[in-house]
Coordinates of C-alpha atoms in Angstrom, one line a residue:
Chain A
M1 CA -23.1 7.1 30.1
Q2 CA -19.6 6.2 29.0
Y3 CA -17.4 3.5 30.4
P4 CA -15.2 4.8 33.2
E5 CA -11.9 6.0 31.8
P6 CA -9.6 3.2 33.1
I7 CA -11.8 0.5 31.6
A8 CA -12.3 2.4 28.3
K9 CA -8.5 2.6 28.0
L10 CA -8.0 -1.1 28.8
I11 CA -10.7 -2.0 26.2
D12 CA -8.8 0.2 23.6
S13 CA -5.6 -1.7 24.4
Y14 CA -7.2 -5.1 24.1
M15 CA -8.6 -4.1 20.8
K16 CA -5.2 -3.5 19.3
L17 CA -4.5 -7.2 19.6
P18 CA -5.3 -9.2 16.4
G19 CA -8.7 -10.9 16.1
I20 CA -10.1 -9.0 19.2
G21 CA -13.0 -6.7 18.4
S22 CA -14.9 -4.4 20.7
K23 CA -17.1 -7.0 22.2
T24 CA -14.3 -9.3 23.1
A25 CA -12.1 -6.5 24.3
T26 CA -15.0 -5.4 26.7
R27 CA -15.4 -8.9 28.0
L28 CA -11.7 -9.2 28.6
A29 CA -11.5 -5.8 30.3
F30 CA -14.3 -6.6 32.6
F31 CA -12.7 -10.0 33.4
T32 CA -9.4 -8.2 34.1
I33 CA -11.1 -6.3 36.8
D34 CA -12.1 -9.4 38.5
M35 CA -8.7 -11.0 38.3
Q36 CA -6.3 -11.5 41.2
D37 CA -4.1 -8.4 41.8
D38 CA -1.1 -10.4 41.4
D39 CA -2.1 -11.9 38.1
V40 CA -2.7 -8.5 36.6
T41 CA 0.6 -7.0 37.9
Q42 CA 2.3 -10.1 36.5
F43 CA 0.5 -9.6 33.2
A44 CA 1.6 -6.0 33.0
K45 CA 5.1 -6.9 33.9
A46 CA 5.3 -9.6 31.3
L47 CA 4.2 -7.2 28.6
I48 CA 7.0 -4.8 29.4
A49 CA 9.6 -7.5 29.7
A50 CA 8.6 -9.2 26.4
K51 CA 9.1 -5.9 24.8
K52 CA 12.3 -4.9 26.6
D53 CA 14.2 -8.2 27.1
L54 CA 13.6 -9.8 23.7
H55 CA 15.6 -9.1 20.5
Y56 CA 16.2 -10.7 17.2
C57 CA 19.4 -12.8 17.0
S58 CA 21.9 -11.0 14.8
V59 CA 22.8 -14.3 13.2
C60 CA 19.6 -16.2 12.5
G61 CA 16.9 -13.6 13.2
N62 CA 15.1 -15.7 15.8
I63 CA 13.6 -14.2 18.9
T64 CA 16.1 -14.5 21.9
E65 CA 17.1 -13.0 25.2
T66 CA 20.9 -13.4 24.4
D67 CA 22.6 -12.5 21.2
P68 CA 23.5 -14.7 19.4
C69 CA 20.7 -17.0 20.4
M70 CA 20.8 -20.3 22.2
V71 CA 20.7 -22.4 18.9
C72 CA 23.4 -20.4 17.1
T73 CA 25.7 -20.6 20.0
D74 CA 25.0 -24.4 20.8
K75 CA 28.2 -26.3 19.8
T76 CA 26.4 -29.6 19.7
R77 CA 24.1 -28.7 16.8
D78 CA 24.8 -29.8 13.3
N79 CA 26.0 -26.7 11.5
S80 CA 25.8 -28.2 8.1
Q81 CA 22.0 -27.6 7.8
V82 CA 19.9 -24.5 8.0
I83 CA 16.1 -24.5 7.9
V84 CA 14.7 -21.2 6.6
V85 CA 11.4 -20.2 8.2
E86 CA 9.0 -17.4 8.0
Q87 CA 8.5 -16.6 11.7
P88 CA 10.0 -17.3 15.0
K89 CA 7.1 -19.4 16.0
D90 CA 7.9 -21.8 13.2
V91 CA 11.2 -22.5 14.8
M92 CA 9.4 -23.5 18.0
S93 CA 7.1 -25.8 16.1
L94 CA 10.1 -27.5 14.4
E95 CA 11.9 -27.7 17.7
R96 CA 9.0 -29.4 19.3
M97 CA 9.6 -32.4 16.9
H98 CA 12.8 -33.1 18.6
E99 CA 14.2 -34.7 15.5
Y100 CA 16.2 -31.7 13.9
H101 CA 19.4 -30.7 15.3
G102 CA 20.7 -28.1 12.6
L103 CA 20.4 -24.4 12.6
Y104 CA 17.7 -22.0 11.6
H105 CA 17.1 -18.7 9.7
V106 CA 14.1 -16.6 10.3
L107 CA 13.0 -14.5 7.4
H108 CA 10.3 -12.4 9.3
G109 CA 7.9 -12.5 6.3
V110 CA 7.6 -13.7 2.7
L111 CA 7.9 -12.1 -0.6
S112 CA 4.6 -10.6 -1.4
P113 CA 4.2 -8.2 -4.5
I114 CA 0.7 -7.5 -3.4
E115 CA 1.7 -6.1 -0.1
G116 CA 4.8 -4.6 -1.7
K117 CA 7.2 -6.8 0.0
G118 CA 10.4 -7.4 -2.0
P119 CA 13.6 -9.3 -1.0
E120 CA 15.1 -6.2 0.8
D121 CA 12.1 -6.2 3.2
I122 CA 12.7 -9.7 4.7
N123 CA 15.8 -11.1 6.3
I124 CA 17.5 -12.5 3.1
T125 CA 20.6 -10.5 2.9
S126 CA 21.8 -11.9 6.2
L127 CA 21.1 -15.4 4.9
V128 CA 23.2 -14.9 1.9
K129 CA 26.0 -13.4 4.0
R130 CA 25.7 -16.2 6.4
L131 CA 26.1 -18.8 3.7
Q132 CA 29.1 -17.0 2.2
Q133 CA 30.8 -16.8 5.6
N134 CA 30.1 -20.4 6.8
E135 CA 31.5 -22.9 4.4
Q136 CA 30.4 -25.7 6.6
I137 CA 26.7 -25.1 5.5
K138 CA 25.8 -27.8 3.0
E139 CA 22.1 -27.8 2.9
V140 CA 19.4 -25.1 3.1
I141 CA 15.9 -26.5 3.8
I142 CA 13.2 -24.1 3.0
A143 CA 10.3 -24.3 5.3
T144 CA 8.1 -21.4 4.3
N145 CA 4.4 -22.0 4.5
A146 CA 2.5 -23.9 1.8
T147 CA 0.9 -20.7 0.5
P148 CA 1.5 -19.0 -2.9
E149 CA 3.7 -16.4 -1.1
G150 CA 5.6 -19.1 0.7
E151 CA 6.2 -21.1 -2.5
A152 CA 7.3 -17.9 -4.4
T153 CA 9.7 -17.2 -1.7
A154 CA 11.0 -20.8 -1.7
M155 CA 11.6 -20.5 -5.5
Y156 CA 13.4 -17.1 -5.1
L157 CA 15.7 -18.5 -2.4
S158 CA 16.4 -21.7 -4.4
R159 CA 17.5 -19.6 -7.4
L160 CA 19.6 -17.3 -5.2
I161 CA 21.4 -20.1 -3.3
K162 CA 21.9 -22.9 -5.8
P163 CA 24.7 -21.3 -7.8
A164 CA 26.8 -21.3 -4.6
Q165 CA 26.8 -25.2 -4.9
I166 CA 24.7 -25.5 -1.7
K167 CA 21.9 -28.1 -1.7
V168 CA 18.5 -26.5 -1.4
T169 CA 15.5 -28.5 -0.3
R170 CA 11.8 -27.9 0.4
L171 CA 9.5 -29.5 3.0
A172 CA 7.4 -32.3 1.4
H173 CA 3.8 -31.5 0.5
G174 CA 1.1 -34.1 1.0
L175 CA -1.6 -35.5 3.2
A176 CA -1.3 -34.5 6.9
V177 CA -0.8 -37.6 9.1
G178 CA -4.3 -38.7 10.5
S179 CA -6.2 -36.9 7.8
D180 CA -9.0 -38.2 5.5
I181 CA -8.5 -38.2 1.7
E182 CA -12.2 -37.3 1.5
Y183 CA -11.6 -33.9 3.1
A184 CA -8.2 -33.1 1.4
D185 CA -8.4 -30.3 -1.0
E186 CA -7.5 -30.7 -4.7
M187 CA -3.9 -29.1 -4.5
T188 CA -2.9 -31.2 -1.4
L189 CA -4.0 -34.3 -3.3
F190 CA -2.2 -33.3 -6.4
K191 CA 0.9 -32.8 -4.4
A192 CA 0.5 -36.0 -2.6
I193 CA 0.3 -37.9 -5.9
E194 CA 3.1 -36.1 -7.4
G195 CA 5.4 -36.8 -4.4
R196 CA 4.3 -40.5 -4.0
Q197 CA 7.0 -42.9 -2.8
E198 CA 7.5 -46.5 -3.4
I199 CA 6.8 -48.7 -0.3
Chain B
M1 CA 14.1 -25.7 23.0
Q2 CA 11.7 -23.7 25.2
Y3 CA 10.4 -20.3 24.5
P4 CA 12.5 -17.6 25.9
E5 CA 11.3 -16.8 29.5
P6 CA 9.8 -13.3 28.8
I7 CA 7.6 -14.7 26.0
A8 CA 6.7 -17.9 28.0
K9 CA 5.6 -15.7 30.9
L10 CA 3.6 -13.5 28.5
I11 CA 1.9 -16.5 27.0
D12 CA 1.0 -17.7 30.5
S13 CA -0.6 -14.3 31.3
Y14 CA -2.6 -14.2 28.1
M15 CA -3.8 -17.8 28.8
K16 CA -5.4 -16.6 32.1
L17 CA -7.9 -14.6 29.9
P18 CA -11.2 -16.2 29.2
G19 CA -11.5 -18.1 25.8
I20 CA -7.8 -17.8 25.1
G21 CA -5.9 -21.2 24.8
S22 CA -2.3 -21.8 24.3
K23 CA -2.3 -21.3 20.4
T24 CA -4.0 -17.9 20.6
A25 CA -1.9 -16.9 23.5
T26 CA 1.2 -17.6 21.6
R27 CA -0.1 -15.7 18.7
L28 CA -0.8 -12.7 20.8
A29 CA 2.5 -12.9 22.6
F30 CA 4.5 -12.9 19.3
F31 CA 2.1 -10.1 18.1
T32 CA 3.0 -8.1 21.3
I33 CA 6.7 -8.2 20.5
D34 CA 6.0 -6.6 17.2
M35 CA 3.8 -3.9 18.6
Q36 CA 4.9 -0.3 19.1
D37 CA 6.8 0.3 22.3
D38 CA 4.2 3.0 23.3
D39 CA 1.1 0.7 22.7
V40 CA 2.7 -1.9 24.9
T41 CA 3.5 0.5 27.7
Q42 CA 0.0 1.9 27.6
F43 CA -1.4 -1.6 27.6
A44 CA 0.5 -2.4 30.8
K45 CA -0.4 0.9 32.4
A46 CA -4.1 0.4 31.5
L47 CA -4.1 -3.0 33.1
I48 CA -2.7 -1.7 36.3
A49 CA -5.0 1.4 36.3
A50 CA -8.2 -0.6 35.6
K51 CA -7.3 -2.8 38.6
K52 CA -6.3 0.0 40.9
D53 CA -8.6 2.9 40.0
L54 CA -11.9 1.0 39.6
H55 CA -14.1 0.0 42.5
Y56 CA -17.6 -1.2 43.0
C57 CA -20.1 1.6 44.0
S58 CA -21.2 1.1 47.6
V59 CA -24.8 1.9 46.6
C60 CA -25.5 0.1 43.4
G61 CA -22.6 -2.3 43.0
N62 CA -21.7 -0.9 39.5
I63 CA -18.1 -0.4 38.5
T64 CA -16.9 3.2 39.1
E65 CA -14.0 5.4 39.6
T66 CA -15.8 7.5 42.4
D67 CA -18.0 6.2 45.1
P68 CA -20.9 6.5 45.0
C69 CA -21.0 6.2 41.2
M70 CA -22.0 8.8 38.6
V71 CA -25.5 7.3 38.2
C72 CA -26.2 7.1 42.0
T73 CA -25.1 10.8 42.5
D74 CA -26.9 12.2 39.4
K75 CA -29.7 14.3 40.7
T76 CA -31.3 14.5 37.2
R77 CA -32.1 10.8 37.2
D78 CA -35.5 9.3 38.1
N79 CA -35.0 7.7 41.6
S80 CA -38.3 5.9 41.5
Q81 CA -37.1 3.1 39.4
V82 CA -34.2 0.6 39.8
I83 CA -33.2 -1.8 37.1
V84 CA -31.6 -4.9 38.6
V85 CA -28.9 -6.5 36.4
E86 CA -26.5 -9.3 36.8
Q87 CA -23.2 -7.6 35.6
P88 CA -21.8 -4.1 35.3
K89 CA -21.7 -4.5 31.4
D90 CA -25.5 -5.0 31.5
V91 CA -25.7 -1.4 32.8
M92 CA -23.7 -0.1 29.8
S93 CA -25.8 -2.0 27.3
L94 CA -29.1 -0.4 29.0
E95 CA -27.4 3.0 28.9
R96 CA -26.7 2.7 25.3
M97 CA -30.4 2.7 24.6
H98 CA -30.6 6.3 26.0
E99 CA -34.2 5.8 27.0
Y100 CA -34.0 4.8 30.6
H101 CA -33.3 7.5 33.2
G102 CA -33.8 5.6 36.5
L103 CA -31.2 3.9 38.8
Y104 CA -29.5 0.5 38.7
H105 CA -28.5 -2.3 41.0
V106 CA -25.8 -4.8 40.1
L107 CA -26.1 -8.2 41.5
H108 CA -22.7 -9.5 40.3
G109 CA -24.1 -13.0 39.5
V110 CA -27.2 -15.0 39.7
L111 CA -28.6 -17.7 42.0
S112 CA -27.2 -21.0 40.9
P113 CA -27.7 -24.0 43.2
I114 CA -25.5 -26.0 40.8
E115 CA -22.6 -23.7 41.4
G116 CA -23.5 -23.4 45.1
K117 CA -24.5 -19.7 44.7
G118 CA -27.1 -18.7 47.2
P119 CA -28.7 -15.2 48.0
E120 CA -25.8 -14.3 50.3
D121 CA -23.3 -14.8 47.5
I122 CA -24.7 -12.1 45.2
N123 CA -25.5 -8.4 45.8
I124 CA -29.0 -8.9 47.2
T125 CA -28.7 -7.8 50.8
S126 CA -27.6 -4.3 49.8
L127 CA -30.6 -4.2 47.3
V128 CA -33.1 -4.9 50.2
K129 CA -31.4 -2.4 52.4
R130 CA -31.6 0.2 49.6
L131 CA -35.3 -0.4 49.1
Q132 CA -36.0 -0.1 52.9
Q133 CA -34.0 3.1 53.2
N134 CA -35.2 4.9 50.0
E135 CA -39.0 5.1 50.1
Q136 CA -39.1 7.0 46.7
I137 CA -38.3 3.7 44.9
K138 CA -41.7 2.6 43.4
E139 CA -40.7 0.0 40.8
V140 CA -37.9 -2.7 40.6
I141 CA -37.4 -3.8 37.0
I142 CA -35.6 -7.1 36.9
A143 CA -33.3 -7.4 33.9
T144 CA -31.5 -10.6 34.7
N145 CA -30.6 -12.7 31.6
A146 CA -33.2 -14.9 30.0
T147 CA -31.5 -18.1 31.3
P148 CA -32.9 -20.5 33.8
E149 CA -30.6 -19.0 36.5
G150 CA -31.7 -15.5 35.6
E151 CA -35.4 -16.5 35.7
A152 CA -34.9 -18.2 39.1
T153 CA -33.2 -15.0 40.5
A154 CA -36.0 -12.9 39.1
M155 CA -38.6 -15.0 40.8
Y156 CA -36.6 -15.0 44.1
L157 CA -36.3 -11.2 44.0
S158 CA -40.0 -10.7 43.0
R159 CA -41.1 -12.8 46.2
L160 CA -38.6 -10.9 48.3
I161 CA -39.6 -7.4 47.2
K162 CA -43.4 -7.6 46.6
P163 CA -44.4 -7.8 50.3
A164 CA -42.8 -4.3 50.6
Q165 CA -45.6 -2.9 48.3
I166 CA -43.1 -2.2 45.6
K167 CA -43.9 -2.9 42.0
V168 CA -41.8 -5.7 40.5
T169 CA -41.5 -6.0 36.7
R170 CA -39.5 -8.2 34.4
L171 CA -38.2 -7.4 30.9
A172 CA -40.4 -8.7 28.1
H173 CA -39.5 -11.9 26.4
G174 CA -40.2 -12.3 22.7
L175 CA -38.7 -12.1 19.2
A176 CA -35.7 -10.0 18.8
V177 CA -36.2 -7.0 16.5
G178 CA -35.1 -7.9 13.0
S179 CA -35.2 -11.6 13.7
D180 CA -37.0 -14.4 11.6
I181 CA -39.7 -16.5 13.1
E182 CA -38.3 -19.4 11.0
Y183 CA -35.1 -19.3 13.2
A184 CA -36.6 -18.6 16.5
D185 CA -36.4 -21.3 19.2
E186 CA -39.5 -22.9 20.7
M187 CA -39.3 -21.2 24.1
T188 CA -38.8 -17.8 22.5
L189 CA -41.9 -18.4 20.3
F190 CA -43.9 -19.6 23.2
K191 CA -43.0 -16.4 25.2
A192 CA -43.8 -14.3 22.3
I193 CA -47.2 -15.8 21.8
E194 CA -47.8 -15.6 25.6
G195 CA -46.8 -12.1 25.7
R196 CA -48.8 -11.0 22.6
Q197 CA -50.3 -7.5 22.5
E198 CA -53.2 -5.9 20.7
I199 CA -52.4 -3.6 17.9

């Protein structure tokens, strides 16, 4: 006996999501059947709307309903600083801090020779153009992840941008706030010592 | 800055699924935006279809597109045996074995005094009626989970059904095939010794 077709199709759809295998997909599908009608309808509508109503900002590459996005059009923001991140969710994480009031640029990936991703595959061209066209940008803060690919991308961008007399900085590496030295890995400890500051 | 509304709504919908918190929901929502248009449309349709086209079989309580379900209407199946399970997915698990050719009855839950679930809250009345109306049923095999609630439900059903001269059996407890005695818990070992068989 096979699953009835509607549930088999739903299981297939759930399995397309990252980190969801057949067991979890089956559990989610059966859960869906027991959900409120309204919730399921809303879920289906949200899926369609997220795909249809969201675009990438033509200036910074962030996800937005309007183009340019709310950050790029906000006159109160400091347009002398641009933070470069890998993904749109990184923008949200930085915004949650409520301490940064500059602009953003989303790369949508990192340089990765292993995956065959070169400079033309991520959103670098538009960053260079943006820096050329906006002379008020004085500093580019590179906030790619602290992974080998993130580091390599940071170095590449730094070499690309510095000749234009724009300050290029990188987020500090070190111990996470609240973490134990006992559990910190060697690289983090090394970076923490290297970046030590006088108190 | 908040997430754009379409993505915030999609995150909310993902969070309604079991075992998915705000971090996973956010990851899934951003993943959805990068999915193929077709896949997302199909996902949305599958959600609606699963909710609209699936019903519970009026005879056995299993999930089905047609009523009665394919098992209940299948004339080639042995209608002298009924396996009682907690959930529709249990039926699928048993069917995957390809060794059982009798009928099923889905309780949609177990007796649980802690959660305030009594006999009237699960699909027991229809089981009793079914046994009264179908004299060809000779054996009820109780396949509720090996949890305290599953055991209690099995005992309750056994006491309810036995007076009608119907054989009531319970799935065997013991070591899972391929498992190590070293890692078996005490209750399982106890049940395995209790249920030992001559070889």
